[in-house]
Amino acid sequence: MKRSRISAGLLMFRKRAGKLEVLLAHPGGPYFKNKDDGVWSVPKGELEDGEDLLTRAKIEFEEETGISAPSAVEMIELGSIRQKGGKTVHAWAFEGDLKEDFALVSNTFEMEWPPRSGKMERFAEVDRAAFFSLGAARTKIKATQEVFFDRLLQALNS
């Protein structure tokens, strides 16, 4: 199956003690297990042909976090970026928060692990999700996605 070169996602944000925080997702699977800075992402996923970008973004947010994207809140369009591998990512932001008893629920994928072992293992697509201050988030997120924070700040300040 040919993989899509287009993804869509949602960036949840909140204000705590007057400071902006954003929710990022850490990719699951063995390749990212011991990696931290520069690998976190906006919860996102690939589009199917002809699919609506915002609809896919909401579906992916729920599939990767277990949280239903609210339908009655304003979605702030953050535009798109092009990642190093050539994939285009479209994003929207919305204000929200996690419940005190939040437990991450992510869909899974299957891959041969260890490599060339012939054994198939199942892994969560996202193994962690957390709020970060903008300063910390800039260190955690994939570098090409950092511009989404600037666009969010610009939208909130206008």
Short mmCIF file of C-alpha atoms in Angstrom, two decimals:
data_model
loop_
_atom_site.label_atom_id
_atom_site.label_comp_id
_atom_site.label_asym_id
_atom_site.label_seq_id
_atom_site.Cartn_x
_atom_site.Cartn_y
_atom_site.Cartn_z
CA MET A 1 0.00 0.00 0.00
CA LYS A 2 1.37 3.41 -1.00
CA ARG A 3 1.74 5.75 1.97
CA SER A 4 0.20 9.19 1.89
CA ARG A 5 2.55 12.16 1.66
CA ILE A 6 -0.02 14.31 3.49
CA SER A 7 -0.89 14.26 7.20
CA ALA A 8 -3.28 16.30 9.33
CA GLY A 9 -3.29 16.87 13.07
CA LEU A 10 -4.51 18.85 16.05
CA LEU A 11 -2.49 20.80 18.60
CA MET A 12 -4.31 21.09 21.94
CA PHE A 13 -3.24 24.05 24.07
CA ARG A 14 -4.07 25.37 27.53
CA LYS A 15 -3.10 28.28 29.74
CA ARG A 16 -1.65 27.51 33.17
CA ALA A 17 -0.62 30.30 35.53
CA GLY A 18 -0.74 32.71 32.59
CA LYS A 19 1.62 30.57 30.47
CA LEU A 20 0.77 28.72 27.26
CA GLU A 21 1.28 24.94 27.18
CA VAL A 22 0.84 22.55 24.26
CA LEU A 23 0.05 18.83 24.13
CA LEU A 24 2.57 16.76 22.18
CA ALA A 25 2.68 13.05 21.32
CA HIS A 26 5.73 10.79 21.56
CA PRO A 27 5.93 8.14 18.82
CA GLY A 28 5.67 4.55 19.97
CA GLY A 29 7.67 1.58 18.82
CA PRO A 30 11.20 0.39 19.44
CA TYR A 31 13.00 2.99 17.31
CA PHE A 32 11.77 5.91 19.44
CA LYS A 33 11.77 4.19 22.84
CA ASN A 34 14.96 5.88 24.07
CA LYS A 35 14.66 9.10 22.04
CA ASP A 36 13.17 12.27 23.45
CA ASP A 37 14.26 15.70 22.19
CA GLY A 38 13.32 16.35 18.57
CA VAL A 39 10.96 13.40 18.08
CA TRP A 40 7.68 14.52 19.69
CA SER A 41 4.92 15.67 17.34
CA VAL A 42 1.51 17.20 16.94
CA PRO A 43 -0.88 14.20 17.12
CA LYS A 44 -1.45 13.56 13.41
CA GLY A 45 -1.98 10.95 10.74
CA GLU A 46 -2.01 10.27 7.04
CA LEU A 47 -4.88 11.12 4.72
CA GLU A 48 -6.63 8.81 2.32
CA ASP A 49 -7.35 10.09 -1.21
CA GLY A 50 -10.09 12.74 -1.26
CA GLU A 51 -10.40 12.92 2.53
CA ASP A 52 -11.13 16.22 4.31
CA LEU A 53 -8.05 17.52 6.16
CA LEU A 54 -9.78 18.71 9.34
CA THR A 55 -11.92 15.58 9.58
CA ARG A 56 -8.76 13.41 9.36
CA ALA A 57 -7.01 15.61 11.93
CA LYS A 58 -9.85 15.04 14.44
CA ILE A 59 -9.92 11.28 13.78
CA GLU A 60 -6.15 11.00 14.22
CA PHE A 61 -6.19 13.04 17.44
CA GLU A 62 -8.68 10.59 18.94
CA GLU A 63 -6.90 7.51 17.59
CA GLU A 64 -3.54 8.63 19.00
CA THR A 65 -4.67 10.01 22.39
CA GLY A 66 -8.03 8.45 23.19
CA ILE A 67 -9.53 11.96 23.50
CA SER A 68 -12.42 12.96 21.27
CA ALA A 69 -11.70 16.22 19.49
CA PRO A 70 -14.40 18.68 20.54
CA SER A 71 -16.76 19.73 17.77
CA ALA A 72 -18.08 22.90 19.40
CA VAL A 73 -14.78 24.72 19.95
CA GLU A 74 -13.01 27.06 17.59
CA MET A 75 -10.29 25.42 15.52
CA ILE A 76 -7.39 27.76 14.76
CA GLU A 77 -5.89 26.98 11.38
CA LEU A 78 -2.09 26.74 11.63
CA GLY A 79 -1.44 26.07 7.95
CA SER A 80 0.98 23.45 6.70
CA ILE A 81 4.67 22.59 6.82
CA ARG A 82 6.89 20.26 4.83
CA GLN A 83 8.90 17.77 6.88
CA LYS A 84 12.44 16.65 5.97
CA GLY A 85 11.17 13.42 4.40
CA GLY A 86 8.87 15.41 2.09
CA LYS A 87 5.59 14.83 3.91
CA THR A 88 3.23 17.82 4.18
CA VAL A 89 1.57 18.26 7.59
CA HIS A 90 -1.55 20.43 8.05
CA ALA A 91 -2.48 21.45 11.60
CA TRP A 92 -5.18 23.17 13.63
CA ALA A 93 -5.10 24.20 17.28
CA PHE A 94 -7.82 24.21 19.90
CA GLU A 95 -8.00 25.07 23.58
CA GLY A 96 -8.57 22.10 25.88
CA ASP A 97 -7.21 20.19 28.85
CA LEU A 98 -6.75 16.65 30.09
CA LYS A 99 -8.77 15.20 32.94
CA GLU A 100 -6.88 14.44 36.15
CA ASP A 101 -7.32 10.70 35.50
CA PHE A 102 -6.18 10.92 31.85
CA ALA A 103 -4.86 7.63 30.51
CA LEU A 104 -3.40 7.59 27.01
CA VAL A 105 -5.20 5.25 24.62
CA SER A 106 -3.51 4.89 21.24
CA ASN A 107 -4.13 2.69 18.25
CA THR A 108 -1.38 0.19 17.44
CA PHE A 109 0.75 -1.02 14.55
CA GLU A 110 2.53 -4.28 13.88
CA MET A 111 6.10 -4.76 12.70
CA GLU A 112 8.79 -7.41 12.67
CA TRP A 113 10.78 -7.07 15.90
CA PRO A 114 13.60 -7.64 16.42
CA PRO A 115 14.59 -7.06 12.79
CA ARG A 116 14.94 -10.22 10.68
CA SER A 117 13.64 -12.35 13.58
CA GLY A 118 10.47 -13.42 11.81
CA LYS A 119 8.50 -12.39 14.94
CA MET A 120 5.74 -9.81 14.63
CA GLU A 121 5.27 -7.44 17.57
CA ARG A 122 2.49 -4.92 18.23
CA PHE A 123 3.31 -1.38 19.42
CA ALA A 124 1.28 1.71 20.34
CA GLU A 125 1.47 4.45 17.68
CA VAL A 126 1.89 6.95 20.52
CA ASP A 127 3.39 5.81 23.83
CA ARG A 128 3.22 9.13 25.70
CA ALA A 129 1.37 12.43 25.52
CA ALA A 130 2.13 15.41 27.71
CA PHE A 131 1.71 19.15 28.02
CA PHE A 132 4.87 21.24 27.73
CA SER A 133 5.59 24.92 28.14
CA LEU A 134 6.41 26.50 24.79
CA GLY A 135 10.11 26.64 25.68
CA ALA A 136 10.26 22.93 26.49
CA ALA A 137 8.00 22.05 23.54
CA ARG A 138 10.41 23.74 21.12
CA THR A 139 13.10 21.29 22.29
CA LYS A 140 10.82 18.23 22.22
CA ILE A 141 9.04 18.66 18.86
CA LYS A 142 10.37 17.72 15.42
CA ALA A 143 12.17 20.86 14.24
CA THR A 144 10.01 21.34 11.15
CA GLN A 145 6.82 21.43 13.26
CA GLU A 146 8.07 24.16 15.62
CA VAL A 147 6.62 26.89 13.36
CA PHE A 148 3.14 25.74 14.42
CA PHE A 149 3.85 27.30 17.85
CA ASP A 150 4.71 30.65 16.28
CA ARG A 151 1.54 30.56 14.19
CA LEU A 152 -0.53 29.70 17.28
CA LEU A 153 0.97 32.61 19.22
CA GLN A 154 0.32 34.95 16.30
CA ALA A 155 -3.33 33.81 16.09
CA LEU A 156 -3.88 34.16 19.86
CA ASN A 157 -2.32 37.63 19.91
CA SER A 158 -4.34 38.99 16.98
#
